[in-house]
DNA sequence: GTTCCGACTTGCACAGTGTTCAAGTGGCTG
DNA sequence: CAGCCACTTGAACACTGTGCAAGTCGGAAC
């Protein structure tokens, strides 16, 4: 039995926990080392970079996703399920979105998921080119939703972490935002009749609404052939 | 005439330039001070925080966007134009996406644009609730696309900034990514027949494809009434 | 025309960051 | 027991955002 030594998995696991709890800027090599009961610099033997560590953590999280059988139901429900799953993953790990916008991610987990997604769209009858675009559009839509959610998530975390001063700052910012919004007629009516938009404005409902609209649109493409590429302009 | 002193606008302007050139992590108070020929800490008299500065810069950029007349053409082309404009803005300022996922943005520029967007959808015949959701869905889709583009943008910037070592690192990462992808059948075929997917895989074309699909789906909602909210479960 | 105030600037300092590197430690193999 | 090799450590460097006391200067008041 070797002396108890760090492993890459331990490190990645701890990193994910820390990222979930504290967000991307809450992860520092020193705090990570503290959580692992070792010097911060010990991590560098197992992992090249902090960037690299985040990449590893991100790809690890991708493994959480289930890969439903492409033939188990009609393609729309499987596609919707996968999209909602993806959305859930981003919701559980808000730092993922930030990581995604800062670095190009690749790796085992994401590749596995990407491949399966393409399988679903191809099984639905999309040509491989169409499947590419459809999958990209849906993924992109999910990512956008997740980005919005991540923003508010970071906000509430800052709220719970900071003391009363942070809360007061937020109050001030909200007041300022409302003051601005009141000067624009449509934003104003939305502020003044919150009850009506309450249900519809919930992020999950908005996500579902747009997702169905997007899938509707993609379904139409199923019967329409690819447009010819435009002639190259010289 | 007062002695030449910093103004908030000067600072924000310089910050935007720096952000465009160097990205979000390239902006430091010291480099900003250097560009403004003043001490770094002088900025703190005009601006509360670095976060606050980024927020100001982000909102400033929002002012670039044109607000097309809601009645000048059919709603789909105006909506598409605005979405493409938005996408262009994000493409010009990749750091914006990162800022968006890290903080909740609000402010004059964004409010102005949001209000006008709602005007377009309401003029198209959407109820105010539907307009909310439609606008949110489109914005979200654009944001997602921008996030993907921002990732590759940061990559190419790191490439041009760093020396040959950075380039070699990228080569290594690409090789590793390909090695992984080759183990998944659908990803593999896409790697092996790049010519076929070349035109379709361009980010702009993918953006357009998904956007039209989404608008198709939203258009369908125009003739369909809102679904009733589910009964509150007690 | 001197004084004085307040808008603005500066330099220093502090705590924290990622990362490098020489030096150390301990278990396994010869 | 010797030696190697996997791993760990602590000190150090250059850098970050930010608070604070001390400065500097233009214009208004007397």
PDB file of N, CA, C and O in Angstrom, chain B residues 56-104:
ATOM      1  N   UNK B  56     -20.453  49.235 -16.329  1.00  0.00           N
ATOM      2  CA  UNK B  56     -20.582  50.484 -17.075  1.00  0.00           C
ATOM      3  C   UNK B  56     -20.150  50.299 -18.522  1.00  0.00           C
ATOM      4  O   UNK B  56     -20.815  50.777 -19.459  1.00  0.00           O
ATOM      5  N   UNK B  57     -19.036  49.619 -18.699  1.00  0.00           N
ATOM      6  CA  UNK B  57     -18.530  49.388 -20.053  1.00  0.00           C
ATOM      7  C   UNK B  57     -19.529  48.579 -20.856  1.00  0.00           C
ATOM      8  O   UNK B  57     -19.813  48.887 -22.025  1.00  0.00           O
ATOM      9  N   UNK B  58     -20.093  47.550 -20.227  1.00  0.00           N
ATOM     10  CA  UNK B  58     -21.055  46.702 -20.917  1.00  0.00           C
ATOM     11  C   UNK B  58     -22.259  47.516 -21.362  1.00  0.00           C
ATOM     12  O   UNK B  58     -22.703  47.428 -22.514  1.00  0.00           O
ATOM     13  N   UNK B  59     -22.759  48.312 -20.461  1.00  0.00           N
ATOM     14  CA  UNK B  59     -23.950  49.077 -20.813  1.00  0.00           C
ATOM     15  C   UNK B  59     -23.644  50.113 -21.895  1.00  0.00           C
ATOM     16  O   UNK B  59     -24.475  50.394 -22.755  1.00  0.00           O
ATOM     17  N   UNK B  60     -22.436  50.652 -21.836  1.00  0.00           N
ATOM     18  CA  UNK B  60     -22.036  51.616 -22.859  1.00  0.00           C
ATOM     19  C   UNK B  60     -22.090  50.987 -24.249  1.00  0.00           C
ATOM     20  O   UNK B  60     -22.570  51.590 -25.214  1.00  0.00           O
ATOM     21  N   UNK B  61     -21.595  49.773 -24.332  1.00  0.00           N
ATOM     22  CA  UNK B  61     -21.543  49.079 -25.614  1.00  0.00           C
ATOM     23  C   UNK B  61     -22.947  48.844 -26.165  1.00  0.00           C
ATOM     24  O   UNK B  61     -23.168  48.851 -27.375  1.00  0.00           O
ATOM     25  N   UNK B  62     -23.903  48.651 -25.268  1.00  0.00           N
ATOM     26  CA  UNK B  62     -25.270  48.415 -25.700  1.00  0.00           C
ATOM     27  C   UNK B  62     -25.797  49.568 -26.543  1.00  0.00           C
ATOM     28  O   UNK B  62     -26.713  49.404 -27.343  1.00  0.00           O
ATOM     29  N   UNK B  63     -25.224  50.726 -26.326  1.00  0.00           N
ATOM     30  CA  UNK B  63     -25.675  51.884 -27.068  1.00  0.00           C
ATOM     31  C   UNK B  63     -25.361  51.807 -28.556  1.00  0.00           C
ATOM     32  O   UNK B  63     -25.939  52.545 -29.346  1.00  0.00           O
ATOM     33  N   UNK B  64     -24.470  50.903 -28.936  1.00  0.00           N
ATOM     34  CA  UNK B  64     -24.108  50.767 -30.356  1.00  0.00           C
ATOM     35  C   UNK B  64     -25.285  50.302 -31.201  1.00  0.00           C
ATOM     36  O   UNK B  64     -25.304  50.501 -32.414  1.00  0.00           O
ATOM     37  N   UNK B  65     -26.233  49.639 -30.543  1.00  0.00           N
ATOM     38  CA  UNK B  65     -27.260  48.953 -31.319  1.00  0.00           C
ATOM     39  C   UNK B  65     -28.288  49.925 -31.885  1.00  0.00           C
ATOM     40  O   UNK B  65     -28.724  50.853 -31.204  1.00  0.00           O
ATOM     41  N   UNK B  66     -28.644  49.688 -33.142  1.00  0.00           N
ATOM     42  CA  UNK B  66     -29.691  50.483 -33.782  1.00  0.00           C
ATOM     43  C   UNK B  66     -31.051  49.926 -33.394  1.00  0.00           C
ATOM     44  O   UNK B  66     -31.195  48.737 -33.099  1.00  0.00           O
ATOM     45  N   UNK B  67     -32.042  50.796 -33.372  1.00  0.00           N
ATOM     46  CA  UNK B  67     -33.399  50.371 -33.034  1.00  0.00           C
ATOM     47  C   UNK B  67     -34.289  50.556 -34.253  1.00  0.00           C
ATOM     48  O   UNK B  67     -34.838  51.646 -34.463  1.00  0.00           O
ATOM     49  N   UNK B  68     -34.432  49.523 -35.070  1.00  0.00           N
ATOM     50  CA  UNK B  68     -35.216  49.682 -36.303  1.00  0.00           C
ATOM     51  C   UNK B  68     -36.697  49.914 -35.994  1.00  0.00           C
ATOM     52  O   UNK B  68     -37.208  49.430 -34.993  1.00  0.00           O
ATOM     53  N   UNK B  69     -37.322  50.655 -36.879  1.00  0.00           N
ATOM     54  CA  UNK B  69     -38.741  50.975 -36.723  1.00  0.00           C
ATOM     55  C   UNK B  69     -39.576  49.689 -36.729  1.00  0.00           C
ATOM     56  O   UNK B  69     -39.487  48.901 -37.671  1.00  0.00           O
ATOM     57  N   UNK B  70     -40.386  49.476 -35.698  1.00  0.00           N
ATOM     58  CA  UNK B  70     -41.170  48.234 -35.616  1.00  0.00           C
ATOM     59  C   UNK B  70     -42.146  48.054 -36.766  1.00  0.00           C
ATOM     60  O   UNK B  70     -42.612  46.936 -36.998  1.00  0.00           O
ATOM     61  N   UNK B  71     -42.473  49.123 -37.484  1.00  0.00           N
ATOM     62  CA  UNK B  71     -43.483  49.016 -38.540  1.00  0.00           C
ATOM     63  C   UNK B  71     -42.887  49.111 -39.934  1.00  0.00           C
ATOM     64  O   UNK B  71     -43.615  49.158 -40.914  1.00  0.00           O
ATOM     65  N   UNK B  72     -41.551  49.136 -40.022  1.00  0.00           N
ATOM     66  CA  UNK B  72     -40.938  49.378 -41.329  1.00  0.00           C
ATOM     67  C   UNK B  72     -40.979  48.143 -42.214  1.00  0.00           C
ATOM     68  O   UNK B  72     -40.975  48.250 -43.434  1.00  0.00           O
ATOM     69  N   UNK B  73     -41.021  46.962 -41.630  1.00  0.00           N
ATOM     70  CA  UNK B  73     -41.048  45.746 -42.430  1.00  0.00           C
ATOM     71  C   UNK B  73     -41.836  44.699 -41.662  1.00  0.00           C
ATOM     72  O   UNK B  73     -42.362  44.989 -40.578  1.00  0.00           O
ATOM     73  N   UNK B  74     -41.934  43.497 -42.198  1.00  0.00           N
ATOM     74  CA  UNK B  74     -42.638  42.469 -41.426  1.00  0.00           C
ATOM     75  C   UNK B  74     -41.804  42.121 -40.197  1.00  0.00           C
ATOM     76  O   UNK B  74     -40.592  42.296 -40.180  1.00  0.00           O
ATOM     77  N   UNK B  75     -42.483  41.671 -39.173  1.00  0.00           N
ATOM     78  CA  UNK B  75     -41.831  41.548 -37.875  1.00  0.00           C
ATOM     79  C   UNK B  75     -40.677  40.569 -37.916  1.00  0.00           C
ATOM     80  O   UNK B  75     -39.684  40.750 -37.215  1.00  0.00           O
ATOM     81  N   UNK B  76     -40.776  39.546 -38.778  1.00  0.00           N
ATOM     82  CA  UNK B  76     -39.716  38.543 -38.787  1.00  0.00           C
ATOM     83  C   UNK B  76     -38.390  39.126 -39.228  1.00  0.00           C
ATOM     84  O   UNK B  76     -37.337  38.815 -38.662  1.00  0.00           O
ATOM     85  N   UNK B  77     -38.438  39.962 -40.251  1.00  0.00           N
ATOM     86  CA  UNK B  77     -37.146  40.510 -40.694  1.00  0.00           C
ATOM     87  C   UNK B  77     -36.601  41.507 -39.687  1.00  0.00           C
ATOM     88  O   UNK B  77     -35.390  41.537 -39.435  1.00  0.00           O
ATOM     89  N   UNK B  78     -37.475  42.302 -39.063  1.00  0.00           N
ATOM     90  CA  UNK B  78     -36.946  43.218 -38.039  1.00  0.00           C
ATOM     91  C   UNK B  78     -36.401  42.429 -36.864  1.00  0.00           C
ATOM     92  O   UNK B  78     -35.309  42.746 -36.348  1.00  0.00           O
ATOM     93  N   UNK B  79     -37.126  41.411 -36.448  1.00  0.00           N
ATOM     94  CA  UNK B  79     -36.640  40.607 -35.326  1.00  0.00           C
ATOM     95  C   UNK B  79     -35.307  39.959 -35.681  1.00  0.00           C
ATOM     96  O   UNK B  79     -34.364  39.941 -34.879  1.00  0.00           O
ATOM     97  N   UNK B  80     -35.228  39.435 -36.907  1.00  0.00           N
ATOM     98  CA  UNK B  80     -33.984  38.791 -37.320  1.00  0.00           C
ATOM     99  C   UNK B  80     -32.852  39.806 -37.380  1.00  0.00           C
ATOM    100  O   UNK B  80     -31.719  39.518 -36.967  1.00  0.00           O
ATOM    101  N   UNK B  81     -33.160  40.999 -37.886  1.00  0.00           N
ATOM    102  CA  UNK B  81     -32.127  42.040 -37.962  1.00  0.00           C
ATOM    103  C   UNK B  81     -31.607  42.390 -36.573  1.00  0.00           C
ATOM    104  O   UNK B  81     -30.393  42.477 -36.340  1.00  0.00           O
ATOM    105  N   UNK B  82     -32.545  42.581 -35.658  1.00  0.00           N
ATOM    106  CA  UNK B  82     -32.109  42.939 -34.312  1.00  0.00           C
ATOM    107  C   UNK B  82     -31.287  41.819 -33.682  1.00  0.00           C
ATOM    108  O   UNK B  82     -30.274  42.070 -33.012  1.00  0.00           O
ATOM    109  N   UNK B  83     -31.710  40.589 -33.908  1.00  0.00           N
ATOM    110  CA  UNK B  83     -30.970  39.464 -33.346  1.00  0.00           C
ATOM    111  C   UNK B  83     -29.567  39.400 -33.937  1.00  0.00           C
ATOM    112  O   UNK B  83     -28.574  39.186 -33.215  1.00  0.00           O
ATOM    113  N   UNK B  84     -29.479  39.617 -35.235  1.00  0.00           N
ATOM    114  CA  UNK B  84     -28.167  39.557 -35.878  1.00  0.00           C
ATOM    115  C   UNK B  84     -27.277  40.699 -35.413  1.00  0.00           C
ATOM    116  O   UNK B  84     -26.076  40.526 -35.195  1.00  0.00           O
ATOM    117  N   UNK B  85     -27.893  41.865 -35.242  1.00  0.00           N
ATOM    118  CA  UNK B  85     -27.156  43.002 -34.698  1.00  0.00           C
ATOM    119  C   UNK B  85     -26.578  42.672 -33.326  1.00  0.00           C
ATOM    120  O   UNK B  85     -25.408  42.942 -33.033  1.00  0.00           O
ATOM    121  N   UNK B  86     -27.429  42.096 -32.508  1.00  0.00           N
ATOM    122  CA  UNK B  86     -27.029  41.723 -31.152  1.00  0.00           C
ATOM    123  C   UNK B  86     -25.850  40.753 -31.220  1.00  0.00           C
ATOM    124  O   UNK B  86     -24.856  40.892 -30.498  1.00  0.00           O
ATOM    125  N   UNK B  87     -25.996  39.781 -32.092  1.00  0.00           N
ATOM    126  CA  UNK B  87     -24.940  38.790 -32.269  1.00  0.00           C
ATOM    127  C   UNK B  87     -23.648  39.473 -32.686  1.00  0.00           C
ATOM    128  O   UNK B  87     -22.559  39.136 -32.187  1.00  0.00           O
ATOM    129  N   UNK B  88     -23.771  40.448 -33.587  1.00  0.00           N
ATOM    130  CA  UNK B  88     -22.585  41.188 -34.014  1.00  0.00           C
ATOM    131  C   UNK B  88     -21.941  41.938 -32.864  1.00  0.00           C
ATOM    132  O   UNK B  88     -20.709  41.975 -32.737  1.00  0.00           O
ATOM    133  N   UNK B  89     -22.756  42.520 -32.018  1.00  0.00           N
ATOM    134  CA  UNK B  89     -22.216  43.244 -30.873  1.00  0.00           C
ATOM    135  C   UNK B  89     -21.410  42.300 -29.987  1.00  0.00           C
ATOM    136  O   UNK B  89     -20.291  42.608 -29.578  1.00  0.00           O
ATOM    137  N   UNK B  90     -21.978  41.148 -29.707  1.00  0.00           N
ATOM    138  CA  UNK B  90     -21.264  40.180 -28.883  1.00  0.00           C
ATOM    139  C   UNK B  90     -19.975  39.726 -29.568  1.00  0.00           C
ATOM    140  O   UNK B  90     -18.960  39.489 -28.915  1.00  0.00           O
ATOM    141  N   UNK B  91     -20.040  39.616 -30.881  1.00  0.00           N
ATOM    142  CA  UNK B  91     -18.846  39.183 -31.611  1.00  0.00           C
ATOM    143  C   UNK B  91     -17.754  40.250 -31.534  1.00  0.00           C
ATOM    144  O   UNK B  91     -16.570  39.931 -31.416  1.00  0.00           O
ATOM    145  N   UNK B  92     -18.147  41.517 -31.574  1.00  0.00           N
ATOM    146  CA  UNK B  92     -17.157  42.590 -31.485  1.00  0.00           C
ATOM    147  C   UNK B  92     -16.573  42.707 -30.082  1.00  0.00           C
ATOM    148  O   UNK B  92     -15.442  43.186 -29.918  1.00  0.00           O
ATOM    149  N   UNK B  93     -17.357  42.312 -29.098  1.00  0.00           N
ATOM    150  CA  UNK B  93     -16.914  42.473 -27.701  1.00  0.00           C
ATOM    151  C   UNK B  93     -17.094  41.166 -26.935  1.00  0.00           C
ATOM    152  O   UNK B  93     -18.023  41.048 -26.121  1.00  0.00           O
ATOM    153  N   UNK B  94     -16.205  40.229 -27.202  1.00  0.00           N
ATOM    154  CA  UNK B  94     -16.410  38.892 -26.614  1.00  0.00           C
ATOM    155  C   UNK B  94     -16.479  38.905 -25.092  1.00  0.00           C
ATOM    156  O   UNK B  94     -17.141  38.066 -24.498  1.00  0.00           O
ATOM    157  N   UNK B  95     -15.805  39.824 -24.468  1.00  0.00           N
ATOM    158  CA  UNK B  95     -15.811  39.894 -23.012  1.00  0.00           C
ATOM    159  C   UNK B  95     -17.212  40.132 -22.471  1.00  0.00           C
ATOM    160  O   UNK B  95     -17.512  39.832 -21.328  1.00  0.00           O
ATOM    161  N   UNK B  96     -18.077  40.690 -23.317  1.00  0.00           N
ATOM    162  CA  UNK B  96     -19.441  40.974 -22.882  1.00  0.00           C
ATOM    163  C   UNK B  96     -20.145  39.713 -22.411  1.00  0.00           C
ATOM    164  O   UNK B  96     -20.883  39.729 -21.425  1.00  0.00           O
ATOM    165  N   UNK B  97     -19.921  38.637 -23.128  1.00  0.00           N
ATOM    166  CA  UNK B  97     -20.589  37.395 -22.748  1.00  0.00           C
ATOM    167  C   UNK B  97     -20.146  36.965 -21.367  1.00  0.00           C
ATOM    168  O   UNK B  97     -20.959  36.612 -20.509  1.00  0.00           O
ATOM    169  N   UNK B  98     -18.847  37.033 -21.145  1.00  0.00           N
ATOM    170  CA  UNK B  98     -18.334  36.661 -19.836  1.00  0.00           C
ATOM    171  C   UNK B  98     -18.911  37.562 -18.754  1.00  0.00           C
ATOM    172  O   UNK B  98     -19.300  37.094 -17.689  1.00  0.00           O
ATOM    173  N   UNK B  99     -18.942  38.847 -19.047  1.00  0.00           N
ATOM    174  CA  UNK B  99     -19.506  39.772 -18.074  1.00  0.00           C
ATOM    175  C   UNK B  99     -20.955  39.415 -17.790  1.00  0.00           C
ATOM    176  O   UNK B  99     -21.422  39.492 -16.657  1.00  0.00           O
ATOM    177  N   UNK B 100     -21.624  38.984 -18.830  1.00  0.00           N
ATOM    178  CA  UNK B 100     -23.039  38.672 -18.697  1.00  0.00           C
ATOM    179  C   UNK B 100     -23.276  37.456 -17.814  1.00  0.00           C
ATOM    180  O   UNK B 100     -24.271  37.389 -17.088  1.00  0.00           O
ATOM    181  N   UNK B 101     -22.394  36.492 -17.878  1.00  0.00           N
ATOM    182  CA  UNK B 101     -22.600  35.297 -17.073  1.00  0.00           C
ATOM    183  C   UNK B 101     -22.136  35.509 -15.644  1.00  0.00           C
ATOM    184  O   UNK B 101     -22.487  34.745 -14.755  1.00  0.00           O
ATOM    185  N   UNK B 102     -21.326  36.526 -15.414  1.00  0.00           N
ATOM    186  CA  UNK B 102     -20.779  36.727 -14.074  1.00  0.00           C
ATOM    187  C   UNK B 102     -21.618  37.702 -13.250  1.00  0.00           C
ATOM    188  O   UNK B 102     -21.736  37.547 -12.041  1.00  0.00           O
ATOM    189  N   UNK B 103     -22.169  38.692 -13.898  1.00  0.00           N
ATOM    190  CA  UNK B 103     -22.987  39.658 -13.161  1.00  0.00           C
ATOM    191  C   UNK B 103     -24.327  39.811 -13.855  1.00  0.00           C
ATOM    192  O   UNK B 103     -24.456  39.544 -15.038  1.00  0.00           O
ATOM    193  N   UNK B 104     -25.292  40.288 -13.120  1.00  0.00           N
ATOM    194  CA  UNK B 104     -26.551  40.674 -13.734  1.00  0.00           C
ATOM    195  C   UNK B 104     -26.388  42.084 -14.262  1.00  0.00           C
ATOM    196  O   UNK B 104     -26.037  43.002 -13.520  1.00  0.00           O
TER     197      UNK B 104
END
